[in-house]
Amino acid sequence: MAASDQHRSRHQDESPSKPNKKKKVSRNPEANLLFNLNSCSKSKDLSAALALYDAAVTSSEVRLNQQHFQTLLYLCSACISDTSLQKLAVDRGFKIFDCMVSSGISPNEASITSVARLAAAKGDGDYAFKVVKDFVSVGGVSIPRLRTYAPALLCFCERLEAEKGYEVEEHMAAAGIALEEAEITALLKVSAATGRGNKVYRYLHKLREYVGCICEETSKIIEEWFYGEKAGEVSDNGIGSDVWMLREAVLKNGGGWHGHGWVGEGKWIVKKGNVSSTGRCLTCSEQLACVDTNEVETQKFVDSLVALAMERKAKLDSCEATVVFSEFQGWLEKHGDYEAIVDGANIGLYQQNFADGGFSLPQLESVVNELYHESGNSKWPLILLHKRRVRALLENPTHRDLVEEWISNGVLYATPLGSNDDWYWLYAAAKLKCLLVTNDEMRDHIFELLGGSFFQKWKERHQVRYTFVKGNLNLEMPSPFSVVMQESEKGSWHVPVSCENNEESSRTWMCISRQSVLDSPKINGKLATS
């Protein structure tokens, strides 16, 4: 290659316009410090981060801001699990926090969480709780989370300071923060260790409500409580003799618990076993419940449905919104003796996306007939279809007789023009506390407005899915029992333990009963009741 060509080649390689050549990024001192602190945080190099901080404090060129302090505090809290670094991390972490506050910089939730963890690491639950309370009292955009309260709560429980742990829980409840398994288990453990039977009962129900299947560690704590002397001393003070009151409470609460306290007296027997596919405990032969939403939750759900339905309709036709939906509410009050609601459009249009496809009335008829025959009381379900669809079916001579029969027998309700029939079938199923037959996943934004966790729980208990394979209908009914901790009207407990493969057939259940209940007479393998 000629010298001039070599010169030209080098000139092109070094040209700033070359696309793969990175430009050098220039940072101001604050940005450069934050970049280096983040690098230390990723590698958990506490010594290097502290050296950078000390240099910045003595420098007149760097002005420390919230991000600098937040990164340093997070790194200090992340190093407390290392015994060789714990003392350094705690001591320097508090000094950094004091410097942050004295500099007039307001700590955010992340910084407060880090400080709370540092305080808990040295066993100072009072300070861990104080910084959170001070943070809440000031207010602002940043709000506390579960992780913000957890250090104080867990610290108090570990040190058997039960009353202080309960105080933290009350503060969390006022802030609208729900507990998770680790926190509930800690409260359960400290309550059991200090002999507070009423609190143990309360936290067992917290696990039932918020956790479902418990971990192995939690199951050991529960087992230790029921084997302990204090558990054998707790009694029902006569509650167990009022069988009807307990039974009514179980029904009102949606099944699976009554909430009135310990039932029976004497020693508890804890056994581990399995549950059949139908929900029968193979240890004590008791039938597990299909746990539903309670009356208060369900009514709130129904009320929110009505409000949202009318709000949506009002945007389309403000004059008729209230009247139209109120007509359906009134009609349902008079005719509402249904055990199942059918989403007619969803079933009629199932797998009809082919050339000659349309609305399949035979599919809808199959579902309706199957539900009728499956009903122990031979009750027809309620079909909900849009008025426009009903009109088209009536105009078809092949379908007219069946549709007219459904209408005259109160089996079919035509939702009005301009309305969304989703609101009608969902409201009917919630109001009547019955099954809803649809494959609709109900994931739209309008359904999210109803509340995620409650709505999911409701669907699990009420939605019936279906398939047609070569014309043969298969209804997928909800599970006959719920895989959650349960308390029976006899005072027995059934506790599901998490398993790796999540296969129900291999899941371990703790079966916990009073000796007096196990000694009760049995009829056909079932425990006799009053």
Coordinates of C-alpha atoms in Angstrom, one line a residue:
M1 CA 0.0 0.0 0.0
A2 CA 1.3 3.5 -0.9
A3 CA 2.3 5.9 1.9
S4 CA -0.5 8.3 0.9
D5 CA -3.1 5.4 1.0
Q6 CA -1.9 4.4 4.5
H7 CA -2.2 8.0 5.7
R8 CA -5.7 8.2 4.2
S9 CA -6.7 4.9 5.9
R10 CA -5.5 6.1 9.3
H11 CA -7.3 9.4 8.8
Q12 CA -10.6 7.6 8.1
D13 CA -10.3 5.3 11.1
E14 CA -9.7 8.2 13.5
S15 CA -12.5 10.3 12.0
P16 CA -15.1 11.4 14.7
S17 CA -17.9 10.7 12.1
K18 CA -17.2 7.0 12.2
P19 CA -20.4 5.3 13.5
N20 CA -18.8 2.7 15.8
K21 CA -16.5 5.2 17.5
K22 CA -17.9 6.1 21.0
K23 CA -17.7 9.7 22.1
K24 CA -16.2 10.3 25.5
V25 CA -18.9 11.3 27.9
S26 CA -18.0 14.2 30.2
R27 CA -19.7 14.3 33.6
N28 CA -19.8 16.9 36.3
P29 CA -18.3 16.0 39.7
E30 CA -21.8 15.0 41.2
A31 CA -22.6 12.7 38.2
N32 CA -19.2 11.2 38.3
L33 CA -19.4 10.5 42.0
L34 CA -22.9 8.9 41.6
F35 CA -21.6 6.7 38.8
N36 CA -18.7 5.5 40.9
L37 CA -21.0 4.9 44.0
N38 CA -23.3 2.8 41.8
S39 CA -20.4 0.7 40.7
C40 CA -19.4 0.1 44.3
S41 CA -23.0 -0.8 45.1
K42 CA -23.1 -3.4 42.3
S43 CA -19.9 -5.0 43.5
K44 CA -20.8 -4.5 47.2
D45 CA -17.5 -2.7 47.8
L46 CA -18.3 -0.8 51.0
S47 CA -14.8 0.4 51.7
A48 CA -14.3 2.0 48.3
A49 CA -17.7 3.7 48.5
L50 CA -16.9 5.1 52.0
A51 CA -13.6 6.4 50.7
L52 CA -15.4 8.2 47.8
Y53 CA -17.9 9.6 50.3
D54 CA -15.2 10.9 52.7
A55 CA -13.3 12.5 49.8
A56 CA -16.5 14.2 48.6
V57 CA -17.4 15.5 52.1
T58 CA -14.0 17.3 52.4
S59 CA -14.1 18.5 48.8
S60 CA -15.4 21.9 47.8
E61 CA -16.2 20.7 44.3
V62 CA -18.9 18.1 45.0
R63 CA -22.3 18.9 46.4
L64 CA -23.9 15.7 47.8
N65 CA -27.6 15.1 46.8
Q66 CA -30.4 12.7 47.7
Q67 CA -29.2 10.1 45.2
H68 CA -25.7 10.0 46.7
F69 CA -27.0 9.4 50.2
Q70 CA -29.6 6.9 49.0
T71 CA -27.0 4.8 47.2
L72 CA -24.6 4.9 50.2
L73 CA -27.4 3.9 52.7
Y74 CA -28.6 1.1 50.5
L75 CA -25.0 -0.3 50.2
C76 CA -24.6 -0.1 54.0
S77 CA -27.9 -2.0 54.6
A78 CA -26.9 -4.6 52.0
C79 CA -23.7 -5.3 53.8
I80 CA -25.2 -6.1 57.3
S81 CA -25.6 -9.8 56.4
D82 CA -21.8 -10.0 56.2
T83 CA -20.6 -10.4 59.8
S84 CA -17.2 -8.9 58.9
L85 CA -18.8 -5.7 57.6
Q86 CA -21.8 -5.4 59.8
K87 CA -20.4 -3.1 62.5
L88 CA -18.8 -0.8 59.9
A89 CA -21.9 -0.7 57.8
V90 CA -24.1 0.1 60.8
D91 CA -21.8 2.7 62.4
R92 CA -21.1 4.6 59.1
G93 CA -24.7 4.2 57.9
F94 CA -26.1 6.1 60.8
K95 CA -23.4 8.9 60.4
I96 CA -24.3 9.2 56.7
F97 CA -28.0 9.4 57.5
D98 CA -27.3 12.1 60.2
C99 CA -25.3 14.1 57.6
M100 CA -28.1 13.7 55.1
V101 CA -30.7 15.1 57.5
S102 CA -28.4 18.0 58.8
S103 CA -27.8 19.0 55.1
G104 CA -31.5 19.6 54.8
I105 CA -32.1 16.7 52.4
S106 CA -35.4 14.9 52.9
P107 CA -35.0 11.1 52.9
N108 CA -37.3 9.1 50.6
E109 CA -38.8 5.7 51.2
A110 CA -35.8 3.8 50.0
S111 CA -33.5 5.7 52.3
I112 CA -35.8 5.2 55.3
T113 CA -36.0 1.5 54.5
S114 CA -32.2 1.2 54.6
V115 CA -31.9 3.1 57.9
A116 CA -34.6 0.9 59.4
R117 CA -32.7 -2.2 58.3
L118 CA -29.5 -0.8 59.9
A119 CA -31.3 -0.2 63.2
A120 CA -32.9 -3.6 63.2
A121 CA -29.4 -5.2 62.5
K122 CA -28.2 -3.8 65.9
G123 CA -31.4 -4.9 67.6
D124 CA -32.9 -1.4 67.9
G125 CA -36.4 -2.0 66.8
D126 CA -37.6 1.2 68.5
Y127 CA -35.4 3.4 66.3
A128 CA -36.4 1.3 63.2
F129 CA -40.0 2.1 63.9
K130 CA -39.4 5.7 64.9
V131 CA -37.8 6.7 61.6
V132 CA -40.8 5.2 59.7
K133 CA -43.3 7.0 61.9
D134 CA -41.4 10.3 61.5
F135 CA -41.4 9.7 57.7
V136 CA -45.1 9.1 57.6
S137 CA -45.9 12.1 59.8
V138 CA -44.1 14.4 57.4
G139 CA -46.0 13.1 54.4
G140 CA -45.0 13.7 50.8
V141 CA -44.9 12.0 47.5
S142 CA -42.9 9.0 48.7
I143 CA -45.0 6.6 50.9
P144 CA -43.9 3.7 53.1
R145 CA -44.2 0.1 51.9
L146 CA -44.1 -3.3 53.4
R147 CA -40.3 -3.4 53.3
T148 CA -40.2 -0.1 55.2
Y149 CA -42.0 -1.5 58.2
A150 CA -40.7 -5.0 58.1
P151 CA -37.3 -4.4 59.8
A152 CA -39.0 -3.0 63.0
L153 CA -41.7 -5.6 63.0
L154 CA -39.4 -8.6 62.6
C155 CA -36.9 -7.1 65.1
F156 CA -39.6 -6.8 67.8
C157 CA -40.9 -10.3 67.1
E158 CA -37.4 -11.8 67.2
R159 CA -36.8 -10.2 70.6
L160 CA -40.2 -11.4 71.8
E161 CA -41.5 -7.8 72.2
A162 CA -45.0 -8.9 71.2
E163 CA -46.9 -5.7 72.1
K164 CA -44.5 -3.5 70.1
G165 CA -44.9 -5.9 67.1
Y166 CA -48.6 -5.5 67.3
E167 CA -48.2 -1.7 67.4
V168 CA -46.2 -1.8 64.1
E169 CA -48.9 -4.0 62.6
E170 CA -51.6 -1.5 63.5
H171 CA -49.6 1.3 62.0
M172 CA -49.2 -0.7 58.8
A173 CA -53.0 -1.3 58.7
A174 CA -53.7 2.4 59.1
A175 CA -51.4 3.0 56.1
G176 CA -53.2 0.4 54.0
I177 CA -50.3 -2.1 53.9
A178 CA -51.1 -5.8 53.8
L179 CA -48.8 -8.3 55.6
E180 CA -47.2 -11.2 53.7
E181 CA -46.2 -14.6 55.0
A182 CA -42.9 -13.7 56.6
E183 CA -44.4 -10.9 58.7
I184 CA -47.6 -12.9 59.6
T185 CA -45.4 -15.9 60.6
A186 CA -43.2 -13.7 62.8
L187 CA -46.3 -12.4 64.6
L188 CA -47.7 -15.9 64.9
K189 CA -44.4 -17.1 66.3
V190 CA -44.1 -14.4 69.0
S191 CA -47.7 -14.8 69.9
A192 CA -47.3 -18.6 70.4
A193 CA -44.0 -18.1 72.3
T194 CA -45.6 -15.6 74.7
G195 CA -48.8 -17.7 75.2
R196 CA -51.3 -15.3 73.5
G197 CA -53.8 -17.8 72.3
N198 CA -56.3 -15.3 70.9
K199 CA -53.5 -13.7 68.8
V200 CA -52.4 -17.1 67.5
Y201 CA -56.0 -17.6 66.4
R202 CA -56.0 -14.2 64.7
Y203 CA -52.7 -14.8 62.8
L204 CA -53.8 -18.3 61.6
H205 CA -56.7 -16.5 59.9
K206 CA -54.3 -13.9 58.5
L207 CA -52.4 -16.7 56.9
R208 CA -55.7 -18.1 55.6
E209 CA -56.7 -14.8 54.1
Y210 CA -53.4 -13.6 52.6
V211 CA -51.2 -16.6 52.0
G212 CA -53.1 -19.8 51.1
C213 CA -50.4 -22.5 51.0
I214 CA -47.9 -22.0 53.7
C215 CA -44.1 -22.7 53.6
E216 CA -42.4 -25.5 55.5
E217 CA -41.0 -23.1 58.1
T218 CA -44.5 -21.7 58.9
S219 CA -45.9 -25.2 59.2
K220 CA -43.4 -26.1 61.9
I221 CA -44.3 -23.1 63.9
I222 CA -48.0 -24.0 63.7
E223 CA -47.2 -27.6 64.6
E224 CA -45.2 -26.5 67.6
W225 CA -48.1 -24.3 68.9
F226 CA -50.7 -27.1 68.7
Y227 CA -48.4 -29.6 70.4
G228 CA -47.6 -27.1 73.1
E229 CA -49.1 -27.0 76.6
K230 CA -50.7 -23.6 76.1
A231 CA -52.7 -24.7 73.0
G232 CA -54.3 -27.4 75.1
E233 CA -55.4 -24.9 77.6
V234 CA -57.3 -22.6 75.3
S235 CA -61.0 -23.3 75.3
D236 CA -64.1 -22.1 73.6
N237 CA -66.0 -20.9 76.7
G238 CA -69.1 -22.6 75.5
I239 CA -69.0 -21.4 71.9
G240 CA -68.8 -24.9 70.6
S241 CA -72.2 -25.9 72.0
D242 CA -73.9 -23.3 69.7
V243 CA -73.6 -25.4 66.5
W244 CA -76.1 -23.3 64.6
M245 CA -74.3 -20.0 65.4
L246 CA -71.0 -21.5 64.1
R247 CA -72.7 -22.9 61.0
E248 CA -74.3 -19.6 60.2
A249 CA -71.0 -17.8 60.7
V250 CA -69.2 -20.2 58.3
L251 CA -71.9 -19.6 55.7
K252 CA -71.8 -15.8 56.1
N253 CA -68.0 -15.8 55.9
G254 CA -68.0 -17.7 52.6
G255 CA -67.1 -21.1 54.0
G256 CA -63.9 -22.5 55.5
W257 CA -63.9 -20.5 58.7
H258 CA -66.2 -19.1 61.4
G259 CA -63.9 -16.6 63.2
H260 CA -65.5 -17.0 66.6
G261 CA -62.4 -18.4 68.4
W262 CA -61.2 -21.8 69.6
V263 CA -63.8 -24.5 69.7
G264 CA -63.7 -27.4 72.1
E265 CA -61.3 -28.2 75.0
G266 CA -58.3 -30.4 75.6
K267 CA -55.3 -31.7 73.7
W268 CA -54.8 -31.3 70.0
I269 CA -53.7 -34.0 67.6
V270 CA -51.6 -33.0 64.6
K271 CA -51.3 -35.4 61.7
K272 CA -50.0 -35.0 58.1
G273 CA -51.7 -36.6 55.1
N274 CA -53.3 -35.9 51.8
V275 CA -56.7 -34.8 50.5
S276 CA -58.7 -36.6 47.8
S277 CA -59.5 -35.0 44.5
T278 CA -63.0 -34.3 45.8
G279 CA -61.7 -32.5 48.9
R280 CA -62.1 -35.3 51.5
C281 CA -59.3 -35.3 54.1
L282 CA -57.9 -38.8 54.0
T283 CA -56.8 -38.5 57.7
C284 CA -60.1 -37.5 59.4
S285 CA -62.6 -38.0 56.6
E286 CA -63.8 -34.4 56.9
Q287 CA -64.9 -32.6 53.7
L288 CA -63.0 -29.5 52.9
A289 CA -64.9 -26.4 51.9
C290 CA -65.0 -24.5 48.7
V291 CA -64.2 -21.1 50.2
D292 CA -66.0 -18.2 48.7
T293 CA -66.0 -14.4 49.3
N294 CA -67.8 -13.2 52.4
E295 CA -71.1 -11.3 52.4
V296 CA -69.5 -7.9 53.0
E297 CA -66.9 -8.3 50.2
T298 CA -69.6 -9.6 47.8
Q299 CA -71.9 -6.7 48.4
K300 CA -69.1 -4.2 47.8
F301 CA -68.4 -6.0 44.6
V302 CA -72.1 -5.9 43.5
D303 CA -72.3 -2.2 44.4
S304 CA -69.2 -1.3 42.4
L305 CA -70.5 -3.3 39.4
V306 CA -73.7 -1.2 39.5
A307 CA -71.9 2.1 39.8
L308 CA -69.4 1.3 37.0
A309 CA -72.2 -0.1 34.7
M310 CA -74.3 3.0 35.1
E311 CA -71.2 5.3 34.6
R312 CA -70.3 3.6 31.4
K313 CA -73.8 3.6 30.1
A314 CA -74.2 7.3 31.0
K315 CA -71.4 8.2 28.7
L316 CA -73.4 6.8 25.8
D317 CA -76.9 7.8 26.8
S318 CA -77.3 9.9 29.9
C319 CA -81.1 9.9 29.8
E320 CA -81.6 6.2 30.0
A321 CA -78.5 4.9 31.9
T322 CA -80.0 4.6 35.3
V323 CA -83.5 3.4 34.1
V324 CA -82.2 0.7 31.8
F325 CA -79.9 -1.1 34.4
S326 CA -82.4 -0.5 37.2
E327 CA -85.0 -2.4 35.1
F328 CA -82.7 -5.4 35.0
Q329 CA -82.1 -5.2 38.7
G330 CA -85.8 -5.2 39.4
W331 CA -86.4 -8.1 37.0
L332 CA -83.7 -10.1 38.6
E333 CA -85.2 -9.5 42.1
K334 CA -88.4 -11.1 40.9
H335 CA -86.9 -13.9 38.8
G336 CA -83.6 -14.5 40.5
D337 CA -83.8 -18.1 41.4
Y338 CA -80.9 -19.3 39.3
E339 CA -77.9 -21.4 40.0
A340 CA -76.0 -20.5 36.9
I341 CA -75.7 -17.5 34.5
V342 CA -74.8 -18.1 30.9
D343 CA -72.8 -15.7 28.7
G344 CA -74.8 -16.5 25.6
A345 CA -72.7 -14.6 23.0
N346 CA -69.4 -16.1 24.3
I347 CA -70.8 -19.7 23.9
G348 CA -72.7 -19.1 20.6
L349 CA -69.6 -17.6 18.9
Y350 CA -67.2 -20.2 20.3
Q351 CA -65.0 -21.6 17.4
Q352 CA -67.2 -20.0 14.8
N353 CA -64.4 -18.1 13.0
F354 CA -64.6 -20.1 9.8
A355 CA -66.1 -19.4 6.4
D356 CA -69.7 -20.5 7.1
G357 CA -69.5 -19.8 10.8
G358 CA -72.0 -17.6 12.6
F359 CA -73.9 -17.8 15.9
S360 CA -74.3 -21.5 17.0
L361 CA -77.5 -21.8 18.8
P362 CA -77.0 -25.6 19.2
Q363 CA -73.8 -25.0 21.2
L364 CA -75.7 -22.6 23.5
E365 CA -78.6 -25.2 23.8
S366 CA -76.1 -27.9 24.8
V367 CA -74.7 -25.8 27.6
V368 CA -78.2 -24.9 28.9
N369 CA -79.5 -28.4 28.8
E370 CA -76.3 -29.8 30.5
L371 CA -76.7 -27.2 33.3
Y372 CA -80.3 -28.1 33.8
H373 CA -79.5 -31.8 34.1
E374 CA -76.6 -31.2 36.4
S375 CA -78.7 -29.1 38.7
G376 CA -79.8 -31.1 41.7
N377 CA -83.0 -29.1 41.7
S378 CA -83.5 -29.3 38.0
K379 CA -83.3 -25.6 37.6
W380 CA -82.8 -23.8 34.3
P381 CA -79.8 -21.3 34.1
L382 CA -80.3 -17.7 33.0
I383 CA -79.0 -16.9 29.5
L384 CA -78.0 -13.3 28.8
L385 CA -78.0 -12.2 25.1
H386 CA -78.0 -8.8 23.4
K387 CA -81.4 -7.7 22.1
R388 CA -80.1 -7.4 18.6
R389 CA -78.9 -11.1 18.7
V390 CA -82.2 -12.3 20.1
R391 CA -84.1 -10.4 17.4
A392 CA -82.0 -12.1 14.7
L393 CA -82.6 -15.6 16.2
L394 CA -86.4 -14.9 16.3
E395 CA -86.4 -14.0 12.7
N396 CA -84.8 -17.4 11.9
P397 CA -87.7 -20.1 11.6
T398 CA -85.2 -22.8 12.6
H399 CA -84.5 -21.1 16.0
R400 CA -87.7 -19.2 16.7
D401 CA -89.5 -21.9 18.7
L402 CA -86.6 -22.6 21.1
V403 CA -85.9 -18.9 21.7
E404 CA -89.6 -18.2 22.4
E405 CA -89.7 -21.1 24.8
W406 CA -86.7 -19.7 26.6
I407 CA -88.2 -16.3 26.9
S408 CA -91.6 -17.5 28.2
N409 CA -89.9 -19.7 30.8
G410 CA -87.7 -16.9 32.1
V411 CA -84.6 -18.6 30.8
L412 CA -83.5 -15.8 28.5
Y413 CA -83.0 -12.1 29.2
A414 CA -82.3 -9.7 26.3
T415 CA -80.0 -6.9 27.2
P416 CA -81.0 -3.5 25.7
L417 CA -79.5 -1.7 22.7
G418 CA -76.5 0.4 23.5
S419 CA -75.6 -1.6 26.5
N420 CA -72.7 -4.0 27.2
D421 CA -74.1 -7.4 28.1
D422 CA -70.8 -8.1 30.1
W423 CA -72.1 -6.0 32.9
Y424 CA -75.4 -7.8 33.0
W425 CA -74.1 -11.4 33.3
L426 CA -71.4 -10.4 35.7
Y427 CA -73.8 -8.5 37.9
A428 CA -76.3 -11.4 37.9
A429 CA -73.7 -14.0 38.9
A430 CA -72.3 -11.8 41.7
K431 CA -75.7 -10.7 43.0
L432 CA -77.1 -14.3 43.0
K433 CA -73.8 -15.8 44.2
C434 CA -74.1 -18.4 41.5
L435 CA -72.0 -19.9 38.7
L436 CA -71.0 -18.0 35.6
V437 CA -70.5 -20.0 32.4
T438 CA -68.1 -18.1 30.1
N439 CA -64.6 -18.5 28.6
D440 CA -64.1 -14.7 28.8
E441 CA -60.9 -14.1 30.7
M442 CA -62.3 -10.8 32.0
R443 CA -59.0 -9.0 31.7
D444 CA -60.2 -5.7 30.2
H445 CA -59.5 -2.5 32.0
I446 CA -63.2 -2.3 33.1
F447 CA -62.8 -5.5 35.0
E448 CA -59.5 -4.4 36.6
L449 CA -61.4 -1.5 38.1
L450 CA -63.3 -4.0 40.3
G451 CA -60.1 -4.9 42.3
G452 CA -57.5 -7.4 41.2
S453 CA -57.1 -9.8 44.2
F454 CA -60.8 -10.0 45.1
F455 CA -61.9 -10.4 41.4
Q456 CA -59.4 -13.2 40.9
K457 CA -60.7 -15.0 44.0
W458 CA -64.3 -14.5 42.9
K459 CA -63.6 -15.9 39.4
E460 CA -61.9 -19.0 40.8
R461 CA -65.0 -19.9 42.8
H462 CA -67.7 -19.0 40.3
Q463 CA -66.4 -19.2 36.7
V464 CA -67.3 -22.3 34.7
R465 CA -65.2 -22.7 31.5
Y466 CA -66.3 -25.0 28.6
T467 CA -64.9 -26.8 25.5
F468 CA -66.5 -28.5 22.5
V469 CA -64.5 -31.4 21.1
K470 CA -66.0 -32.9 18.0
G471 CA -69.4 -31.5 19.1
N472 CA -69.1 -32.9 22.6
L473 CA -69.5 -30.5 25.5
N474 CA -67.2 -30.5 28.5
L475 CA -67.9 -28.1 31.4
E476 CA -64.9 -27.3 33.6
M477 CA -66.5 -26.6 37.0
P478 CA -64.6 -24.8 39.8
S479 CA -62.6 -27.0 42.1
P480 CA -64.8 -28.8 44.7
F481 CA -62.6 -27.4 47.5
S482 CA -60.1 -24.6 48.1
V483 CA -56.4 -25.0 48.7
V484 CA -56.3 -22.6 51.6
M485 CA -56.1 -23.0 55.4
Q486 CA -59.6 -23.9 56.7
E487 CA -61.3 -24.0 60.1
S488 CA -64.4 -26.2 60.4
E489 CA -67.5 -25.6 62.5
K490 CA -66.1 -28.4 64.8
G491 CA -63.0 -26.4 65.5
S492 CA -60.7 -28.6 63.4
W493 CA -58.0 -27.1 61.1
H494 CA -56.7 -28.2 57.8
V495 CA -53.5 -26.5 56.6
P496 CA -52.0 -26.9 53.0
V497 CA -48.2 -26.8 52.8
S498 CA -46.4 -25.6 49.6
C499 CA -44.9 -28.3 47.4
E500 CA -42.4 -28.1 44.6
N501 CA -44.5 -29.4 41.7
N502 CA -47.8 -27.9 43.0
E503 CA -49.5 -31.2 42.3
E504 CA -52.6 -31.4 44.5
S505 CA -52.5 -35.2 44.7
S506 CA -49.0 -35.1 46.4
R507 CA -49.6 -32.0 48.5
T508 CA -49.2 -32.4 52.3
W509 CA -52.0 -31.2 54.5
M510 CA -51.8 -30.7 58.3
C511 CA -54.9 -32.2 59.9
I512 CA -55.4 -30.7 63.4
S513 CA -58.2 -31.7 65.7
R514 CA -59.0 -31.8 69.4
Q515 CA -58.8 -35.4 70.8
S516 CA -62.4 -35.0 71.8
V517 CA -63.5 -34.4 68.2
L518 CA -61.5 -37.5 67.0
D519 CA -63.2 -39.6 69.7
S520 CA -66.7 -38.5 68.6
P521 CA -68.9 -41.1 67.0
K522 CA -68.8 -41.4 63.2
I523 CA -71.7 -42.1 60.8
N524 CA -70.7 -43.5 57.4
G525 CA -67.1 -42.5 58.0
K526 CA -68.1 -38.9 58.7
L527 CA -67.9 -37.1 62.1
A528 CA -71.3 -36.8 63.7
T529 CA -72.6 -33.4 64.4
S530 CA -75.3 -32.0 66.7

